Coordinates of N, CA and C and ligand atoms in Angstrom, one line a residue:
X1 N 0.1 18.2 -17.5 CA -0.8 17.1 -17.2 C -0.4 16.4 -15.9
X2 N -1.1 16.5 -14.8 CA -0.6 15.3 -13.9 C -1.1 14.3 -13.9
X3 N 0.2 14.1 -13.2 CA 0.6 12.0 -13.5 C 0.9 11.3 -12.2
X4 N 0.7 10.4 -12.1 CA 1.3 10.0 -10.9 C 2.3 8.9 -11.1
X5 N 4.0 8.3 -10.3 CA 5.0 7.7 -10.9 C 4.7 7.0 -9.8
X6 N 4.4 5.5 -10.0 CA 4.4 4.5 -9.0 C 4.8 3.4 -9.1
X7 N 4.8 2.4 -8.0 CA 5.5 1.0 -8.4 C 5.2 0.4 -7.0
X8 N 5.2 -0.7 -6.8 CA 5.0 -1.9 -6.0 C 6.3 -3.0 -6.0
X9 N 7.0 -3.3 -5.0 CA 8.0 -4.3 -4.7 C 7.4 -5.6 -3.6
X10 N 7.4 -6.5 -3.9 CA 7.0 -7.6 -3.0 C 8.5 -8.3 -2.9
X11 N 8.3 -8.7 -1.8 CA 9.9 -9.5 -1.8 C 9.0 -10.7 -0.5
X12 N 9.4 -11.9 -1.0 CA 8.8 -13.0 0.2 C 10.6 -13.4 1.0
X13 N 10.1 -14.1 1.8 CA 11.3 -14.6 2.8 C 12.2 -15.5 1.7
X14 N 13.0 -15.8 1.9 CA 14.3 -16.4 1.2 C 14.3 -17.5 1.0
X15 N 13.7 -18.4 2.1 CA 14.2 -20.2 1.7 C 12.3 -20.5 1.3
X16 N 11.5 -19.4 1.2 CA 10.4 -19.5 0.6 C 10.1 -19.3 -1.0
X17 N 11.4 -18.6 -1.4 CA 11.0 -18.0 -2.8 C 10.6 -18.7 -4.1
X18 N 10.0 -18.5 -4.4 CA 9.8 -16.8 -4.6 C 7.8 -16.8 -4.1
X19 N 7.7 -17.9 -3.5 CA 6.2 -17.2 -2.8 C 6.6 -15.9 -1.9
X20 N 5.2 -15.1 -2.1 CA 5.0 -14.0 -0.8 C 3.5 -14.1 -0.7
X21 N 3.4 -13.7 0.6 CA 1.4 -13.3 1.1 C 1.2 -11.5 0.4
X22 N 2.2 -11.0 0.4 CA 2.2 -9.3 0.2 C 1.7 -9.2 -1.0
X23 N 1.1 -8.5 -1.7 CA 0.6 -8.5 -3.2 C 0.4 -6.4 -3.3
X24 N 0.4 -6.2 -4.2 CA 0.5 -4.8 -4.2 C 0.1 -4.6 -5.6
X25 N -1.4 -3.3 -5.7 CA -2.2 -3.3 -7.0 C -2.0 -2.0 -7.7
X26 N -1.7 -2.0 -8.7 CA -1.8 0.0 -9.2 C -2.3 0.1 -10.5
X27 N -3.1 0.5 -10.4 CA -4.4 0.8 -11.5 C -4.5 2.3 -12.2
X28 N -3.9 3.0 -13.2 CA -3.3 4.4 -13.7 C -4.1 4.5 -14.7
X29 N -5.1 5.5 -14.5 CA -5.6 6.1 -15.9 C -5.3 7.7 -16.3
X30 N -6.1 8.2 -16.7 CA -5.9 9.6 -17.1 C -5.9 10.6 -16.2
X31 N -7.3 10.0 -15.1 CA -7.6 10.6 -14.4 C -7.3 10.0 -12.9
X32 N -6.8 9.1 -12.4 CA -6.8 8.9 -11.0 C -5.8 7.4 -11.2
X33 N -5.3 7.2 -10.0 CA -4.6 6.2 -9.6 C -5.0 5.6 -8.3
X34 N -5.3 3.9 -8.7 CA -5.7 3.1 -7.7 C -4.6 2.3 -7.4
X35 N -4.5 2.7 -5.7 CA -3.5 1.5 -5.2 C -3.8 0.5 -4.2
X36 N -3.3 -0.1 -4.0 CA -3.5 -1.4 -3.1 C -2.2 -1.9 -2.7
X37 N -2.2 -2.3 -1.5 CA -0.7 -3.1 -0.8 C -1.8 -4.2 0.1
X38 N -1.7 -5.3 -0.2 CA -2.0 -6.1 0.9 C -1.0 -7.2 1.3
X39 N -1.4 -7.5 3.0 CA -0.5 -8.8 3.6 C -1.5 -9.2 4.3
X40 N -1.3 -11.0 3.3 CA -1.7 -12.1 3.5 C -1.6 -12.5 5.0
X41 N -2.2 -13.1 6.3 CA -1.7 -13.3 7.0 C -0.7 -14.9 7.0
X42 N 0.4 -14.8 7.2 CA 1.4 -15.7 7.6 C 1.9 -15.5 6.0
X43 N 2.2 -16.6 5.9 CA 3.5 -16.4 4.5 C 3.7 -17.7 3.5
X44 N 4.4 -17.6 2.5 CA 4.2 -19.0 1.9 C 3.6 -19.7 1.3
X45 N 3.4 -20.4 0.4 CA 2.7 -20.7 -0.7 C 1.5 -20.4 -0.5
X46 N 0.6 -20.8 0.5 CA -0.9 -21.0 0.6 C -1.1 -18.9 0.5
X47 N -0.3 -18.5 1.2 CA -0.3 -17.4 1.3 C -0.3 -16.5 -0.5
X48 N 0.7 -17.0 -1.0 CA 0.8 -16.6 -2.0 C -0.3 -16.9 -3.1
X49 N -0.6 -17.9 -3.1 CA -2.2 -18.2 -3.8 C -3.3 -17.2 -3.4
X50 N -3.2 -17.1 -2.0 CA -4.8 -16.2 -1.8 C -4.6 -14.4 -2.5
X51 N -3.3 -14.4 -2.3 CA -2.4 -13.0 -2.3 C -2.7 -12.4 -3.8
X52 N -2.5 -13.6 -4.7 CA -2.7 -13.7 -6.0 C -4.0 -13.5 -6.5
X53 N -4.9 -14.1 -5.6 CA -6.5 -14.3 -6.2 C -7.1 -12.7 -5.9
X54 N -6.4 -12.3 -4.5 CA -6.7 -11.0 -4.2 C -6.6 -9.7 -5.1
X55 N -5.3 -9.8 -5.8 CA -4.8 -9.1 -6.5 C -5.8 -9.4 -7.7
X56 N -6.4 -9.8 -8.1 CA -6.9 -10.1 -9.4 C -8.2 -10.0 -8.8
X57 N -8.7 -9.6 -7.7 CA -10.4 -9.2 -7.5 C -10.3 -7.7 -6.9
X58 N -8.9 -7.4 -6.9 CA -8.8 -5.8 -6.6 C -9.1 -5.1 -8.1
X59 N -8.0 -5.5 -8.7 CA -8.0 -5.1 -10.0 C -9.6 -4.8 -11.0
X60 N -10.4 -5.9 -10.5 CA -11.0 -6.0 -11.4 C -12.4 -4.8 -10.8
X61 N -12.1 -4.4 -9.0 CA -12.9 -3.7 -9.0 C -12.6 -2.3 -8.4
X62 N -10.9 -1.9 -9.0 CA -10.4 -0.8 -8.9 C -11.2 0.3 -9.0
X63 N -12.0 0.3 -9.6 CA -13.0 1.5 -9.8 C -14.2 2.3 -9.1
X64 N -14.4 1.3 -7.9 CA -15.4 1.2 -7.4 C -15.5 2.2 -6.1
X65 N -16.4 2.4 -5.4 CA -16.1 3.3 -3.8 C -15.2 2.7 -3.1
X66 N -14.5 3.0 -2.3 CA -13.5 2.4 -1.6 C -13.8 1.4 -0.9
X67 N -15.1 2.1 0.2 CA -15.3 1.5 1.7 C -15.8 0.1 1.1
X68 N -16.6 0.0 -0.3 CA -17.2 -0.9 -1.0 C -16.2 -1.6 -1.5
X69 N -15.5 -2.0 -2.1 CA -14.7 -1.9 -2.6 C -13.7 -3.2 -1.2
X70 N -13.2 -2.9 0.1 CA -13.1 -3.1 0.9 C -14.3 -4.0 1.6
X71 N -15.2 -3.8 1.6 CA -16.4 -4.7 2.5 C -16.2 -5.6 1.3
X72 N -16.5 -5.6 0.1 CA -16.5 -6.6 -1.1 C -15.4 -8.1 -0.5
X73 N -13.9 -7.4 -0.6 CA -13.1 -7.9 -0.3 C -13.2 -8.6 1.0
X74 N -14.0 -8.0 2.2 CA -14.2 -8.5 3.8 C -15.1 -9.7 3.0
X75 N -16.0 -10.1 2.4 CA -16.8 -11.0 2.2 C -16.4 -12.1 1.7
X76 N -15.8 -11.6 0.1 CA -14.9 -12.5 -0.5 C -13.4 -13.5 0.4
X77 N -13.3 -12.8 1.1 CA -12.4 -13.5 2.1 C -12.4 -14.5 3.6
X78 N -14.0 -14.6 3.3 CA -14.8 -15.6 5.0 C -14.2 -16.8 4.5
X79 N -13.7 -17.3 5.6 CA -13.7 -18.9 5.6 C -11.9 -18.6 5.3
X80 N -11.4 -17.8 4.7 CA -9.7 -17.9 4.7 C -8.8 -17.5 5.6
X81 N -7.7 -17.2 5.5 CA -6.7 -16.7 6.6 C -6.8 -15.2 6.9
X82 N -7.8 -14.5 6.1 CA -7.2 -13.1 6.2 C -6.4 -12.3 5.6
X83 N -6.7 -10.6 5.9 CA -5.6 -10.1 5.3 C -5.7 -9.1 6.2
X84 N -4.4 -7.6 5.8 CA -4.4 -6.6 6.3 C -4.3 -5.9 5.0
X85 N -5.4 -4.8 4.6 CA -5.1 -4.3 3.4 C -5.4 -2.6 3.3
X86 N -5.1 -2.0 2.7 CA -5.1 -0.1 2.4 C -5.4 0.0 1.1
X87 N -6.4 0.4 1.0 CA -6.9 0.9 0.0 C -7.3 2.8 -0.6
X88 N -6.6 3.0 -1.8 CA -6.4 4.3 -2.2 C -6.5 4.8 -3.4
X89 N -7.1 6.2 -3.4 CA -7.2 6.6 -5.1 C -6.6 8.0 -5.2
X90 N -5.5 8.1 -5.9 CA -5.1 9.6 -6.5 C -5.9 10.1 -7.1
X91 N -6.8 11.4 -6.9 CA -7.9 11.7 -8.1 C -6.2 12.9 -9.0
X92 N -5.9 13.0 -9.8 CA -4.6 13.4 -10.7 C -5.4 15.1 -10.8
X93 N -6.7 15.5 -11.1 CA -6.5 16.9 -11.4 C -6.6 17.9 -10.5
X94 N -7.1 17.4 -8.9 CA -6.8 17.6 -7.6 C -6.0 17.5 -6.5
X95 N -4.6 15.9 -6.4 CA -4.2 15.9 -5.7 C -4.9 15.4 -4.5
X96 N -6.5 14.9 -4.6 CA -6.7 14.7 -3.3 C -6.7 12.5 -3.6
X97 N -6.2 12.4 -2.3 CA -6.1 11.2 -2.2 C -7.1 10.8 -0.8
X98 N -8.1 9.9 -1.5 CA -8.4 9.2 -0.8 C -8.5 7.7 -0.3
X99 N -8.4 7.5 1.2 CA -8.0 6.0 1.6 C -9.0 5.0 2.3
X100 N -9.2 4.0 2.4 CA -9.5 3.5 3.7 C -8.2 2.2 4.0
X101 N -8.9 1.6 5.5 CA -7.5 0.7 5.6 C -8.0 0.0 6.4
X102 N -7.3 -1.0 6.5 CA -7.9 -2.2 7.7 C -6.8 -3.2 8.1
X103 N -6.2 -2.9 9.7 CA -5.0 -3.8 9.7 C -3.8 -2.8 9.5
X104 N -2.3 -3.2 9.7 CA -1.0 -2.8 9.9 C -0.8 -2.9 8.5
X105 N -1.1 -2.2 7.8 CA -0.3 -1.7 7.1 C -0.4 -0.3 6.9
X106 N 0.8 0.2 7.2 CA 1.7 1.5 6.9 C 1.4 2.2 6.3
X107 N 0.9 3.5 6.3 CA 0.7 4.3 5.3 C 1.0 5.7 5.8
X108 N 2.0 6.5 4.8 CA 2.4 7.7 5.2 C 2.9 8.7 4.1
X109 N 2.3 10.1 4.1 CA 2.7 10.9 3.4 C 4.3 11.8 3.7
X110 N 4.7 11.5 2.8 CA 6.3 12.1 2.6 C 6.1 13.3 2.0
X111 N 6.7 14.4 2.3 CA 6.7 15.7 1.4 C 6.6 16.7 2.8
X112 N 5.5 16.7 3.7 CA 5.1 17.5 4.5 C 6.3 17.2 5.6
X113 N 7.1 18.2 6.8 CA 7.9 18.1 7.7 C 6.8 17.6 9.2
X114 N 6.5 17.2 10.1 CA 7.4 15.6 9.9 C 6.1 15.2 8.9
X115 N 6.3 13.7 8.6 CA 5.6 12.9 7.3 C 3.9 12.5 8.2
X116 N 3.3 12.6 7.5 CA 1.8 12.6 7.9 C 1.3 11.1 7.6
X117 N 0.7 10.6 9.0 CA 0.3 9.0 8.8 C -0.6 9.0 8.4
X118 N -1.4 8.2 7.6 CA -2.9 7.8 7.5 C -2.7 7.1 8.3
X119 N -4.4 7.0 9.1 CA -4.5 6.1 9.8 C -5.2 4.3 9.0
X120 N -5.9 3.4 9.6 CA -6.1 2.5 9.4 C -7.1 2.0 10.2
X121 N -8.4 1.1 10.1 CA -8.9 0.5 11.0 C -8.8 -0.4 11.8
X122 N -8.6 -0.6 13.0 CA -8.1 -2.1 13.2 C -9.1 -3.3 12.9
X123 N -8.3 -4.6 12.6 CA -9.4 -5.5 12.3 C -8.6 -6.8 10.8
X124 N -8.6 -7.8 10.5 CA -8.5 -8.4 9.8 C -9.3 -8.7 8.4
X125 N -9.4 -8.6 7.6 CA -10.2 -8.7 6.2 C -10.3 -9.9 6.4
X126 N -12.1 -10.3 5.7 CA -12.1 -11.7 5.9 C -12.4 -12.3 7.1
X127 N -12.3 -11.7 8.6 CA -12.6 -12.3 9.4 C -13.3 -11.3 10.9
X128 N -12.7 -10.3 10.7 CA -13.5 -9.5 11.9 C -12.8 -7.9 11.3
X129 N -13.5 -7.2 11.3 CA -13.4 -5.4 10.9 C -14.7 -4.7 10.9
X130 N -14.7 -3.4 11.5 CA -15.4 -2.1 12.0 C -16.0 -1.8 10.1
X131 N -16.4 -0.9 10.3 CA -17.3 -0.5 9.1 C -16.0 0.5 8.4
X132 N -15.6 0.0 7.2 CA -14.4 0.5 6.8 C -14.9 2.0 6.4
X133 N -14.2 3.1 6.7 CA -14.3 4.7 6.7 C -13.5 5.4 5.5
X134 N -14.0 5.8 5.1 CA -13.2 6.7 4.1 C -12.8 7.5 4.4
X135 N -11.4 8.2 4.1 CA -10.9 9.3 5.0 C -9.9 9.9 3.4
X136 N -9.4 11.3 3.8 CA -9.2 11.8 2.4 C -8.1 12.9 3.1
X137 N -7.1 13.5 2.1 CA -6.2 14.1 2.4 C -5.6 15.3 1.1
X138 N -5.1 15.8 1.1 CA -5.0 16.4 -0.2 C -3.4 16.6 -0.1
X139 N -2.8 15.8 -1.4 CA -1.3 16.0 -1.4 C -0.7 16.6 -2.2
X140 N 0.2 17.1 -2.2 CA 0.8 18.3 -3.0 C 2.0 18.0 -4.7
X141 N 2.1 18.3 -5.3 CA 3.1 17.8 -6.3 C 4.6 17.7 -5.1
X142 N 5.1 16.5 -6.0 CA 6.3 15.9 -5.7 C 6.3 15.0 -4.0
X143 N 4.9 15.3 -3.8 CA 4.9 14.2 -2.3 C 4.9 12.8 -2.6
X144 N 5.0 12.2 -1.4 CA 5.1 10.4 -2.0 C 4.3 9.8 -0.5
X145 N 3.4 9.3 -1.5 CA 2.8 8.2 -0.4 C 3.5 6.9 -0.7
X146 N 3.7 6.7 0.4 CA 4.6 5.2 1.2 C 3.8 4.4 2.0
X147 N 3.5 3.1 1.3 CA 2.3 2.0 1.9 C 3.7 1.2 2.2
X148 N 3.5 0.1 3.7 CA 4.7 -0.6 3.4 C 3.9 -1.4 4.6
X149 N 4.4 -2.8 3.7 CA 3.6 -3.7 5.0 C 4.5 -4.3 6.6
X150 N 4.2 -4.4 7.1 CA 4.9 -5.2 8.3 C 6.2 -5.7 8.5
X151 N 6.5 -6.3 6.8 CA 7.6 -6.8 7.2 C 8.7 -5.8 6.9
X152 N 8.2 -4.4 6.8 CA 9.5 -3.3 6.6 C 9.6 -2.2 7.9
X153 N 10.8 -2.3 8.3 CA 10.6 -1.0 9.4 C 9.9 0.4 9.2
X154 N 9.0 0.6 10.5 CA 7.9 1.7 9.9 C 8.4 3.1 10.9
X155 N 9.0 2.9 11.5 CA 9.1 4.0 12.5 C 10.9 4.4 12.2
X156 N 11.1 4.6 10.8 CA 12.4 5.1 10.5 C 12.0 6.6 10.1
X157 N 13.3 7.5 10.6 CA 13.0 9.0 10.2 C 14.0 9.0 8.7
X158 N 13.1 9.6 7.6 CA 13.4 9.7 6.1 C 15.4 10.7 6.3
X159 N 15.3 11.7 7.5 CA 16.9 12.1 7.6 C 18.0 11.5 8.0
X160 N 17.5 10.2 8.9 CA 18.6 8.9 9.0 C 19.4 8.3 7.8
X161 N 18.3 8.6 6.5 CA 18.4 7.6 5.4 C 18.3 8.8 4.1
X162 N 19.6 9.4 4.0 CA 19.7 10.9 2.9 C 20.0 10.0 1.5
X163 N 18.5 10.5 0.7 CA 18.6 10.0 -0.4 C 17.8 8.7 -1.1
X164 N 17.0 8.7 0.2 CA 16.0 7.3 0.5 C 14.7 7.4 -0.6
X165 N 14.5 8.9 -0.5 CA 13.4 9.3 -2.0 C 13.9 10.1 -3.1
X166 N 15.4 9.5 -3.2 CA 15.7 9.9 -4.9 C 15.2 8.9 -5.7
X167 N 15.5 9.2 -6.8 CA 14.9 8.8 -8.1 C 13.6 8.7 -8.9
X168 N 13.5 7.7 -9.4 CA 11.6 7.8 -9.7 C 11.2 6.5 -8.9
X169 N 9.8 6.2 -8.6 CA 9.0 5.7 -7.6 C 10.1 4.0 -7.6
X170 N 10.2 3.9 -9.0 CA 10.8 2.2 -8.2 C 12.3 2.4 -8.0
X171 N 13.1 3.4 -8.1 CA 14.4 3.3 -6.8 C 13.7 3.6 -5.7
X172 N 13.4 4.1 -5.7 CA 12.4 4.3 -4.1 C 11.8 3.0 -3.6
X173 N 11.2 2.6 -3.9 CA 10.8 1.1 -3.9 C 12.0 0.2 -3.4
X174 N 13.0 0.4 -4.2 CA 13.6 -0.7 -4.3 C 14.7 -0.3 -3.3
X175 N 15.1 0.7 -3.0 CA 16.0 1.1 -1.7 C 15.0 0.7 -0.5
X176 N 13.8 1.2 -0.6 CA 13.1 1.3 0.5 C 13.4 -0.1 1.2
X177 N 13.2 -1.3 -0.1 CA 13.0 -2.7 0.5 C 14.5 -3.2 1.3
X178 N 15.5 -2.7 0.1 CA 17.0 -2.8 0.4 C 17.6 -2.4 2.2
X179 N 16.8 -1.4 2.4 CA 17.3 -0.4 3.4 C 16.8 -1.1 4.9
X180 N 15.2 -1.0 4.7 CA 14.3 -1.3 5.6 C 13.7 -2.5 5.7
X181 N 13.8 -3.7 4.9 CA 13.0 -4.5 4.8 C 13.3 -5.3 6.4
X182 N 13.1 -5.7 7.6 CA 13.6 -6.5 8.5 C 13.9 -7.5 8.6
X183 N 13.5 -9.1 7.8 CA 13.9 -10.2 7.4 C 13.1 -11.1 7.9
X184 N 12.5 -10.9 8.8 CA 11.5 -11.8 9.3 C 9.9 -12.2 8.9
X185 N 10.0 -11.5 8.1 CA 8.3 -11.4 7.1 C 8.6 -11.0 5.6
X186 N 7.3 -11.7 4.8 CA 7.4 -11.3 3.5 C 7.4 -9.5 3.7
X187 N 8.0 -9.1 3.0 CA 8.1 -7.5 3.0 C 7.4 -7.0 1.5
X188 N 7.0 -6.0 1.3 CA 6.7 -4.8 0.5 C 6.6 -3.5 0.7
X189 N 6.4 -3.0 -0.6 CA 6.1 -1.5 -0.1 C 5.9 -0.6 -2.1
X190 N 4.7 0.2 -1.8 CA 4.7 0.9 -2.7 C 4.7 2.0 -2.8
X191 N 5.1 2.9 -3.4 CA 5.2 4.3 -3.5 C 4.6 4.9 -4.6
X192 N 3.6 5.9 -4.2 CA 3.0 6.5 -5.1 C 3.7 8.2 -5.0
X193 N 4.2 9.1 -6.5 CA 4.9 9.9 -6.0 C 3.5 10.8 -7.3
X194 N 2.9 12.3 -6.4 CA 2.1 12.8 -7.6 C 3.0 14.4 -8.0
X195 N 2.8 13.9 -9.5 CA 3.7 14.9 -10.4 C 2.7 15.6 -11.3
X196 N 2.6 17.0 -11.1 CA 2.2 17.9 -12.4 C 2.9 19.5 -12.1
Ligands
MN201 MN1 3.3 -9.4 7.3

């Protein structure tokens, strides 16, 4: 039966805590896995309130078409600070993942030699963004998609760091933040790893 092993880490800045703007969504049923990583722009409480509301109007429309799904969220967010967000679904009996994205946040498939980026649209949610695109990829058992927002270094090579994707998805997670996080921004990062 495939499954997919995932997890979400948010870590806010230090003398802010425990607010963060980063919120990260994962939605697992039988058949497909919905993820979400979003960063709030700037950081800190006000951030963490919108970050929060976000997370709970993703959730609620995890199901939906993506690009939809995304414009929903561009609307619901006029008049506030913004976000940068990536939106994605594992369909589990295929392996095909599909994304759209809007904004810096990171997204990359691990498994294939070198790791394959998704791309992203540029543009801010909430305040100015292109017609979000759906774009789709097909991943293979034991690959790991790696969303990771801003505040984590993105242009590290996985053989600098031997052992960086052992365990199950939250030591991965949780090294990832340990290893890479830079200190200057709320940081996150989720990892979706698909198993059958
Ligand atoms: Mn950020």
């Amino acid at each position: 039966m495939p499954r997919a092993d995932c997890c979400c880490l948010v870590r806010g800045l230090p003398d802010e805590y425990p607010a963060c703007g980063d919120v990260g969504v994962l939605v697992v049923d039988t058949e497909a896995a919905f993820v979400a990583l979003v960063d709030v722009l700037g950081h800190g409480r006000e951030a963490d309130a919108l970050a929060t509301e976000i997370a709970a109007f993703l959730r609620d429309k995890s199901g939906g078409e993506l690009p939809e799904v995304m414009q929903a969220l561009h609307e619901h967010l006029k008049g506030s600070r913004g976000a940068v967000a990536f939106l994605g679904r594992l369909d589990l009996p295929t392996g095909l993942f599909a994304y759209v994205g809007i904004g810096n946040i990171s997204a990359k498939v691990f498994g294939p030699q070198p790791a394959l980026r998704l791309g992203s649209r540029d543009g801010i949610v909430g305040y100015m963004m292109g017609t979000p695109k759906l774009q789709s990829v097909r991943i293979a058992p034991r690959d790991i998609v790696l969303l990771c927002s801003d505040g984590i270094r993105d242009n590290f090579d996985p053989l600098e760091f031997p052992g960086i994707f052992r365990g199950e998805a939250s030591d991965i997670a949780e090294t990832v933040l340990q290893t890479l996080a830079k200190g200057n921004d709320d940081a996150s990062c989720l990892v979706l790893r698909y198993l059958r």
